[in-house]
Amino acid sequence: MRSKLPNTQVSIFSQMSALAHKHGALNLSQGFPNFKSDPLLLDLVTKAMKDGYNQYAPMPGDLGLREVICNKIHTLYNNKFDPISEVTITAGATQAIFATITALIHPGDEVLIFTPAYDCYQPTIELQGAKAVAIQLAAPAYKVDWQEVAKAITDKTKMVIVNTPHNPCGSVFSKEDMLQLERLAVEHDLMVLSDEVYEHLIFNEAEHQSAARFEALANRSIIVASFGKTFHNTGWKMGYCVARKEIMTEIRKVHQFNVFSVNYPIQKALAEYLIDPTTYLGLGAFFQTKRDLFLEGLNGTTFKVLPSKGTYFQLVDISELTDMSDVEYAIYLTEHHKLASIPTSVFNRGQEDHRMLRFCFAKTTETIEQAIAILRQVGT
Ligand code: PMP
Ligand code: GLN
């Protein structure tokens, strides 16, 4: 058998979570919360099941949920999307990304990605017989140089994938970044896949710069979101994508034969839960407290940090502490000190090691304090 993805390994998240489990380590590697989601949301799911929403949902998703999503985007980002033709509910952001790339990218096309890049983009691009062209960002700020982006665009470039707030860097795009992206996308007739799964996890009351805020950009973008990330239920695998009708029509052609439709009772529950904006508007402050607890704990250690501006991840620079590679040190820390993290060179396609580990601080205070105790022991 000839592999379609000869260079693709088991994901680093599966690897590190398995290693954490094997060694009974505290798991700050894979990005998921270890606290419960709102009991109201759980009750709404139970109610939807008891009310009989247990058969196939409509292919693009529950209309009530799509309406509430469009209202939310209109209120927050001042742009109108049509719930009938411009939103699709998906099995997490991952499936939205898969359906988008599969529907829109042809063999021989080029897609620009920024490394460190979330791990599902490249294999999905390669499955289409297309090429992921990586633009490497520099530690520790991981800012985009838009002139470099302009130089990387060829007549084969069809799409740019951006991610703000950024996993794993915790960096965010400014309004100026988005305007530069818009200018390039319009000039070169590019589509933009805007991965905004951490839209509500942004700190210091910064405004999330959604592609939806910029009209010309929104008209050529596919915006991807994840309810798992927003509402502490990553295991539900619930997300959605939003795009103009002509783009969404193509995405749905893939979606309907990839999964057809996704979990109905959860969609019903979310449609009701999302009506109250306080369910998501307080999340930035909630996670910032956790980030600050983690950062304060690292004060006075040899770990260097640049505070995360969004997501629930913090990068930690290990270069003053060890000569090991980030992969070696992540394994060492898990096996010998019972603390698991993610080595970020994997997001650089293994080509650059910035000696950064990613820690997920979506954890209870107790877990964060235990992690700090371990890091203080090894790093002071
Ligand atoms: N994009 C990014 C940047 C992510 O961190 C993740 C992981 N949550 C996803 C997409 C996939 O999200 P989901 O779990 O909803 O499939
Ligand atoms: N998005 C999660 C992370 O960044 C992992 C999701 C997964 O395991 N596929 O850690």
Short mmCIF file of C-alpha atoms and ligand atoms in Angstrom, two decimals:
data_model
loop_
_atom_site.label_atom_id
_atom_site.label_comp_id
_atom_site.label_asym_id
_atom_site.label_seq_id
_atom_site.Cartn_x
_atom_site.Cartn_y
_atom_site.Cartn_z
CA MET A 1 0.00 0.00 0.00
CA ARG A 2 1.26 3.47 -0.86
CA SER A 3 0.62 5.96 1.94
CA LYS A 4 -1.13 9.20 1.00
CA LEU A 5 0.57 10.90 3.97
CA PRO A 6 4.00 9.25 4.23
CA ASN A 7 5.43 11.90 6.55
CA THR A 8 2.49 12.17 8.92
CA GLN A 9 2.89 10.72 12.40
CA VAL A 10 0.43 10.09 15.23
CA SER A 11 -0.42 13.61 16.48
CA ILE A 12 1.75 15.11 19.20
CA PHE A 13 -1.40 15.57 21.31
CA SER A 14 -2.15 11.85 21.25
CA GLN A 15 1.52 11.04 21.89
CA MET A 16 1.94 13.35 24.88
CA SER A 17 -1.42 12.53 26.46
CA ALA A 18 -0.58 8.81 26.18
CA LEU A 19 2.85 9.41 27.73
CA ALA A 20 1.26 11.44 30.55
CA HIS A 21 -1.17 8.60 31.19
CA LYS A 22 1.58 5.97 31.15
CA HIS A 23 3.66 7.84 33.74
CA GLY A 24 0.77 9.13 35.84
CA ALA A 25 1.90 12.67 34.99
CA LEU A 26 -0.05 15.89 35.33
CA ASN A 27 -1.32 16.50 31.81
CA LEU A 28 -0.81 20.10 30.66
CA SER A 29 -0.09 18.91 27.11
CA GLN A 30 -3.21 18.39 24.99
CA GLY A 31 -5.48 21.44 25.11
CA PHE A 32 -8.55 20.58 27.16
CA PRO A 33 -9.96 21.80 30.49
CA ASN A 34 -9.99 19.54 33.55
CA PHE A 35 -13.01 21.27 35.05
CA LYS A 36 -16.69 20.80 34.32
CA SER A 37 -18.73 22.90 31.94
CA ASP A 38 -21.80 24.87 33.01
CA PRO A 39 -24.46 22.52 34.52
CA LEU A 40 -27.09 24.55 32.67
CA LEU A 41 -25.60 23.51 29.34
CA LEU A 42 -25.50 19.86 30.42
CA ASP A 43 -29.16 20.10 31.51
CA LEU A 44 -30.10 21.59 28.15
CA VAL A 45 -28.48 18.64 26.34
CA THR A 46 -30.36 16.15 28.54
CA LYS A 47 -33.59 18.06 27.93
CA ALA A 48 -33.04 18.01 24.15
CA MET A 49 -32.51 14.24 24.26
CA LYS A 50 -35.65 13.75 26.36
CA ASP A 51 -37.56 16.02 23.99
CA GLY A 52 -36.74 13.60 21.21
CA TYR A 53 -33.99 15.28 19.20
CA ASN A 54 -32.25 11.98 18.67
CA GLN A 55 -32.37 11.48 14.91
CA TYR A 56 -30.37 13.15 12.15
CA ALA A 57 -30.10 16.92 12.38
CA PRO A 58 -30.56 18.92 9.18
CA MET A 59 -27.43 18.60 7.00
CA PRO A 60 -26.15 22.20 7.55
CA GLY A 61 -27.16 22.16 11.22
CA ASP A 62 -30.09 23.22 13.39
CA LEU A 63 -31.51 26.45 11.98
CA GLY A 64 -32.08 27.94 15.44
CA LEU A 65 -28.40 27.46 16.24
CA ARG A 66 -27.34 28.95 12.91
CA GLU A 67 -29.55 31.98 13.59
CA VAL A 68 -28.10 32.55 17.02
CA ILE A 69 -24.56 32.29 15.57
CA CYS A 70 -25.37 34.91 12.92
CA ASN A 71 -26.84 37.23 15.55
CA LYS A 72 -23.73 36.84 17.67
CA ILE A 73 -21.42 37.64 14.74
CA HIS A 74 -23.56 40.66 13.87
CA THR A 75 -23.49 41.97 17.44
CA LEU A 76 -19.79 41.35 18.04
CA TYR A 77 -18.26 41.98 14.62
CA ASN A 78 -20.88 44.06 12.82
CA ASN A 79 -21.33 41.83 9.80
CA LYS A 80 -24.38 40.00 8.52
CA PHE A 81 -24.33 36.35 7.47
CA ASP A 82 -27.35 34.44 6.23
CA PRO A 83 -28.24 31.57 8.60
CA ILE A 84 -29.80 29.57 5.76
CA SER A 85 -26.91 29.59 3.30
CA GLU A 86 -23.79 30.89 5.06
CA VAL A 87 -23.29 28.83 8.26
CA THR A 88 -22.67 25.10 8.69
CA ILE A 89 -22.46 23.26 12.01
CA THR A 90 -19.57 20.79 12.01
CA ALA A 91 -17.96 18.03 14.07
CA GLY A 92 -15.56 20.44 15.74
CA ALA A 93 -13.37 22.99 14.02
CA THR A 94 -11.24 20.12 12.70
CA GLN A 95 -14.00 18.88 10.42
CA ALA A 96 -14.82 22.43 9.32
CA ILE A 97 -11.17 22.87 8.32
CA PHE A 98 -11.14 19.50 6.56
CA ALA A 99 -14.34 20.20 4.61
CA THR A 100 -13.15 23.69 3.68
CA ILE A 101 -9.75 22.67 2.36
CA THR A 102 -11.11 19.57 0.61
CA ALA A 103 -13.85 21.58 -1.09
CA LEU A 104 -11.74 24.54 -2.19
CA ILE A 105 -8.18 23.36 -2.82
CA HIS A 106 -7.16 21.57 -6.02
CA PRO A 107 -4.10 19.46 -6.88
CA GLY A 108 -1.09 21.72 -7.53
CA ASP A 109 -2.50 24.67 -5.55
CA GLU A 110 -0.40 26.35 -2.88
CA VAL A 111 -1.71 27.27 0.56
CA LEU A 112 0.22 29.62 2.83
CA ILE A 113 0.49 28.63 6.46
CA PHE A 114 2.40 30.29 9.28
CA THR A 115 4.61 28.07 11.39
CA PRO A 116 4.31 27.24 14.24
CA ALA A 117 1.05 25.96 12.73
CA TYR A 118 -1.75 23.92 14.22
CA ASP A 119 -1.16 20.35 13.14
CA CYS A 120 -4.21 19.54 11.02
CA TYR A 121 -3.64 22.14 8.28
CA GLN A 122 -0.71 20.63 6.42
CA PRO A 123 -1.89 16.99 6.10
CA THR A 124 -5.30 18.17 4.94
CA ILE A 125 -3.69 20.37 2.27
CA GLU A 126 -1.43 17.50 1.17
CA LEU A 127 -4.36 15.09 0.89
CA GLN A 128 -5.66 17.31 -1.92
CA GLY A 129 -2.38 16.97 -3.83
CA ALA A 130 -1.66 20.61 -2.95
CA LYS A 131 1.35 22.18 -1.27
CA ALA A 132 1.54 23.83 2.15
CA VAL A 133 3.97 26.74 1.85
CA ALA A 134 5.20 27.58 5.34
CA ILE A 135 6.25 31.03 6.52
CA GLN A 136 8.27 30.59 9.68
CA LEU A 137 7.55 33.12 12.45
CA ALA A 138 10.31 34.09 14.85
CA ALA A 139 10.29 33.54 18.62
CA PRO A 140 9.35 34.94 21.03
CA ALA A 141 6.79 37.41 19.61
CA TYR A 142 5.83 35.37 16.51
CA LYS A 143 4.79 38.43 14.52
CA VAL A 144 3.94 38.22 10.82
CA ASP A 145 6.08 40.19 8.35
CA TRP A 146 3.52 40.97 5.65
CA GLN A 147 6.20 41.85 3.10
CA GLU A 148 7.55 38.34 3.47
CA VAL A 149 4.02 37.02 2.94
CA ALA A 150 3.67 39.09 -0.25
CA LYS A 151 6.93 37.56 -1.54
CA ALA A 152 5.69 34.02 -0.85
CA ILE A 153 2.56 34.46 -3.00
CA THR A 154 2.79 32.86 -6.46
CA ASP A 155 0.22 32.37 -9.20
CA LYS A 156 -0.51 28.98 -7.61
CA THR A 157 -1.40 30.43 -4.20
CA LYS A 158 -5.10 29.99 -3.54
CA MET A 159 -5.51 30.33 0.21
CA VAL A 160 -3.88 31.68 3.36
CA ILE A 161 -4.59 30.05 6.73
CA VAL A 162 -4.43 32.33 9.74
CA ASN A 163 -5.12 31.62 13.39
CA THR A 164 -5.80 34.34 15.95
CA PRO A 165 -5.53 34.02 18.96
CA HIS A 166 -2.75 31.67 18.01
CA ASN A 167 -2.14 28.08 19.09
CA PRO A 168 0.56 27.42 20.29
CA CYS A 169 2.12 30.92 20.51
CA GLY A 170 -0.61 32.81 22.37
CA SER A 171 -0.04 35.75 20.00
CA VAL A 172 -2.92 37.74 18.48
CA PHE A 173 -3.39 39.66 15.23
CA SER A 174 -3.82 43.42 15.48
CA LYS A 175 -6.25 45.42 13.36
CA GLU A 176 -3.26 46.41 11.22
CA ASP A 177 -2.42 42.71 10.64
CA MET A 178 -5.96 42.09 9.44
CA LEU A 179 -5.87 45.09 7.11
CA GLN A 180 -2.61 43.84 5.58
CA LEU A 181 -4.13 40.38 5.18
CA GLU A 182 -7.21 41.88 3.55
CA ARG A 183 -5.12 43.97 1.16
CA LEU A 184 -3.05 40.96 0.03
CA ALA A 185 -6.06 38.67 -0.26
CA VAL A 186 -7.94 41.14 -2.44
CA GLU A 187 -4.89 42.01 -4.56
CA HIS A 188 -4.02 38.35 -5.25
CA ASP A 189 -7.56 36.95 -5.22
CA LEU A 190 -6.89 34.59 -2.30
CA MET A 191 -9.30 32.84 0.02
CA VAL A 192 -8.59 33.06 3.74
CA LEU A 193 -9.25 30.28 6.21
CA SER A 194 -9.49 32.13 9.50
CA ASP A 195 -9.19 29.74 12.42
CA GLU A 196 -10.79 31.65 15.29
CA VAL A 197 -11.43 28.82 17.75
CA TYR A 198 -10.04 30.95 20.61
CA GLU A 199 -12.04 34.09 19.73
CA HIS A 200 -13.34 34.51 23.30
CA LEU A 201 -10.10 33.54 25.02
CA ILE A 202 -8.34 36.88 24.68
CA PHE A 203 -6.72 38.86 27.48
CA ASN A 204 -6.46 42.43 28.78
CA GLU A 205 -9.88 43.13 27.31
CA ALA A 206 -8.35 43.22 23.83
CA GLU A 207 -10.77 43.10 20.91
CA HIS A 208 -10.67 39.92 18.90
CA GLN A 209 -9.89 40.85 15.30
CA SER A 210 -12.28 38.49 13.53
CA ALA A 211 -12.12 38.33 9.74
CA ALA A 212 -15.84 39.10 9.97
CA ARG A 213 -15.04 42.69 10.98
CA PHE A 214 -13.44 43.49 7.61
CA GLU A 215 -15.96 43.45 4.78
CA ALA A 216 -13.70 42.65 1.83
CA LEU A 217 -11.86 40.05 3.89
CA ALA A 218 -15.09 38.50 5.21
CA ASN A 219 -16.33 38.09 1.64
CA ARG A 220 -13.41 35.79 0.79
CA SER A 221 -12.97 34.11 4.20
CA ILE A 222 -14.08 30.93 5.84
CA ILE A 223 -14.25 31.58 9.57
CA VAL A 224 -13.96 28.54 11.78
CA ALA A 225 -15.08 28.24 15.42
CA SER A 226 -15.21 25.53 18.11
CA PHE A 227 -17.84 25.14 20.82
CA GLY A 228 -15.56 22.57 22.47
CA LYS A 229 -12.94 25.25 23.10
CA THR A 230 -15.46 27.91 24.10
CA PHE A 231 -17.63 25.89 26.48
CA HIS A 232 -15.12 23.44 28.02
CA ASN A 233 -16.48 20.40 26.15
CA THR A 234 -13.74 19.40 23.74
CA GLY A 235 -15.08 15.82 23.73
CA TRP A 236 -18.34 16.93 22.14
CA LYS A 237 -16.55 17.83 18.89
CA MET A 238 -18.88 20.67 17.97
CA GLY A 239 -17.97 23.65 15.85
CA TYR A 240 -19.03 25.60 12.81
CA CYS A 241 -17.86 27.56 9.81
CA VAL A 242 -19.18 30.73 8.26
CA ALA A 243 -18.59 31.91 4.69
CA ARG A 244 -20.37 33.65 1.84
CA LYS A 245 -22.97 31.55 0.02
CA GLU A 246 -20.96 30.61 -3.08
CA ILE A 247 -18.09 29.36 -0.89
CA MET A 248 -20.38 27.63 1.62
CA THR A 249 -22.26 25.81 -1.15
CA GLU A 250 -18.99 24.08 -2.08
CA ILE A 251 -18.07 23.32 1.54
CA ARG A 252 -21.45 21.68 2.13
CA LYS A 253 -20.90 19.38 -0.84
CA VAL A 254 -18.01 17.86 1.14
CA HIS A 255 -19.62 18.17 4.57
CA GLN A 256 -22.69 16.16 3.53
CA PHE A 257 -20.62 13.19 2.43
CA ASN A 258 -17.97 13.50 5.11
CA VAL A 259 -20.34 13.44 8.09
CA PHE A 260 -23.76 14.55 6.73
CA SER A 261 -24.80 16.23 9.99
CA VAL A 262 -23.65 16.42 13.61
CA ASN A 263 -25.00 15.72 17.10
CA TYR A 264 -28.57 17.03 17.22
CA PRO A 265 -29.27 17.29 20.98
CA ILE A 266 -26.09 19.27 21.53
CA GLN A 267 -27.02 21.64 18.72
CA LYS A 268 -30.46 22.17 20.28
CA ALA A 269 -28.88 22.86 23.66
CA LEU A 270 -26.33 25.31 22.24
CA ALA A 271 -29.04 27.18 20.34
CA GLU A 272 -30.67 28.01 23.66
CA TYR A 273 -27.49 28.47 25.69
CA LEU A 274 -25.89 30.92 23.25
CA ILE A 275 -28.77 33.38 23.50
CA ASP A 276 -27.21 34.69 26.71
CA PRO A 277 -23.91 36.41 25.78
CA THR A 278 -22.61 36.18 29.36
CA THR A 279 -21.98 32.48 28.64
CA TYR A 280 -18.98 33.48 26.52
CA LEU A 281 -18.14 37.12 27.18
CA GLY A 282 -16.54 36.47 30.58
CA LEU A 283 -14.17 33.79 29.30
CA GLY A 284 -11.22 36.11 28.64
CA ALA A 285 -11.13 37.29 32.26
CA PHE A 286 -11.73 33.74 33.53
CA PHE A 287 -8.73 32.32 31.66
CA GLN A 288 -6.55 35.37 32.28
CA THR A 289 -6.73 34.64 36.02
CA LYS A 290 -5.44 31.15 35.31
CA ARG A 291 -2.69 32.45 33.04
CA ASP A 292 -1.61 34.93 35.72
CA LEU A 293 -1.52 32.25 38.40
CA PHE A 294 0.70 30.14 36.15
CA LEU A 295 3.00 33.07 35.28
CA GLU A 296 3.36 34.23 38.89
CA GLY A 297 4.36 30.70 39.81
CA LEU A 298 7.23 30.84 37.31
CA ASN A 299 8.62 34.11 38.71
CA GLY A 300 12.23 33.75 39.75
CA THR A 301 12.78 30.50 37.81
CA THR A 302 15.08 29.98 34.83
CA PHE A 303 12.04 29.52 32.56
CA LYS A 304 11.59 32.59 30.38
CA VAL A 305 8.10 33.62 29.35
CA LEU A 306 6.34 36.17 27.20
CA PRO A 307 2.79 36.35 28.59
CA SER A 308 0.22 34.71 26.34
CA LYS A 309 -2.23 37.25 24.85
CA GLY A 310 -4.95 34.72 24.09
CA THR A 311 -5.84 30.96 23.94
CA TYR A 312 -5.35 28.80 27.01
CA PHE A 313 -1.72 28.09 26.29
CA GLN A 314 1.52 29.56 27.60
CA LEU A 315 4.87 29.08 25.91
CA VAL A 316 7.81 28.56 28.23
CA ASP A 317 11.40 28.98 27.02
CA ILE A 318 13.67 26.22 28.36
CA SER A 319 16.92 27.40 26.75
CA GLU A 320 18.55 28.62 29.99
CA LEU A 321 17.76 25.39 31.75
CA THR A 322 18.90 22.62 29.45
CA ASP A 323 20.72 21.73 26.24
CA MET A 324 18.12 19.10 25.40
CA SER A 325 15.83 19.62 22.41
CA ASP A 326 12.27 20.60 23.22
CA VAL A 327 11.05 17.09 22.35
CA GLU A 328 13.67 15.46 24.59
CA TYR A 329 12.92 17.83 27.45
CA ALA A 330 9.13 17.39 27.16
CA ILE A 331 9.62 13.61 27.39
CA TYR A 332 12.12 13.97 30.26
CA LEU A 333 9.76 16.24 32.20
CA THR A 334 6.89 13.79 31.75
CA GLU A 335 8.87 10.67 32.64
CA HIS A 336 11.01 12.03 35.49
CA HIS A 337 8.96 14.87 36.97
CA LYS A 338 5.43 13.79 36.05
CA LEU A 339 4.48 16.91 34.13
CA ALA A 340 3.42 16.73 30.47
CA SER A 341 3.61 19.59 27.96
CA ILE A 342 3.83 19.98 24.18
CA PRO A 343 7.20 20.53 22.42
CA THR A 344 6.50 23.24 19.87
CA SER A 345 9.10 22.28 17.25
CA VAL A 346 6.47 19.81 16.05
CA PHE A 347 4.38 22.82 14.93
CA ASN A 348 7.44 24.01 12.97
CA ARG A 349 7.34 20.76 10.98
CA GLY A 350 10.32 19.66 13.07
CA GLN A 351 12.53 22.12 11.20
CA GLU A 352 13.17 24.72 13.91
CA ASP A 353 13.47 24.18 17.63
CA HIS A 354 12.84 27.42 19.50
CA ARG A 355 13.27 25.56 22.80
CA MET A 356 9.69 26.35 23.75
CA LEU A 357 7.27 24.09 25.57
CA ARG A 358 3.54 24.76 25.50
CA PHE A 359 1.59 24.39 28.73
CA CYS A 360 -2.23 24.33 28.83
CA PHE A 361 -3.50 26.37 31.78
CA ALA A 362 -7.19 25.46 31.31
CA LYS A 363 -6.91 23.61 34.60
CA THR A 364 -8.18 23.87 38.16
CA THR A 365 -6.20 26.06 40.57
CA GLU A 366 -5.05 22.90 42.30
CA THR A 367 -3.64 21.41 39.08
CA ILE A 368 -1.92 24.67 38.12
CA GLU A 369 -0.34 24.88 41.59
CA GLN A 370 0.90 21.30 41.34
CA ALA A 371 2.42 22.07 37.93
CA ILE A 372 4.11 25.18 39.33
CA ALA A 373 5.58 23.21 42.21
CA ILE A 374 7.19 20.82 39.72
CA LEU A 375 8.49 23.61 37.49
CA ARG A 376 9.93 25.50 40.48
CA GLN A 377 11.68 22.35 41.60
CA VAL A 378 13.37 21.79 38.22
CA GLY A 379 13.84 25.46 37.31
CA THR A 380 15.36 27.06 40.44
N1 PMP B 1 -7.73 24.96 15.45
C1 PMP B 1 -6.96 25.21 16.50
C2 PMP B 1 -5.99 26.34 16.45
C3 PMP B 1 -7.05 24.41 17.64
O1 PMP B 1 -6.27 24.65 18.69
C4 PMP B 1 -7.96 23.34 17.65
C5 PMP B 1 -8.05 22.44 18.83
N2 PMP B 1 -9.13 22.81 19.55
C6 PMP B 1 -8.76 23.13 16.53
C7 PMP B 1 -8.62 23.95 15.44
C8 PMP B 1 -9.75 22.01 16.46
O2 PMP B 1 -10.89 22.28 17.23
P1 PMP B 1 -11.96 21.13 17.54
O3 PMP B 1 -11.52 20.45 18.78
O4 PMP B 1 -13.25 21.88 17.72
O5 PMP B 1 -12.00 20.22 16.36
N1 GLN B 2 -6.45 21.65 19.95
C1 GLN B 2 -5.87 20.82 20.97
C2 GLN B 2 -4.48 21.34 21.29
O1 GLN B 2 -3.99 22.22 20.66
C3 GLN B 2 -5.74 19.37 20.61
C4 GLN B 2 -6.81 18.77 19.80
C5 GLN B 2 -6.39 17.39 19.36
O2 GLN B 2 -5.86 16.61 20.12
N2 GLN B 2 -6.59 17.12 18.13
O3 GLN B 2 -3.88 20.87 22.17
#
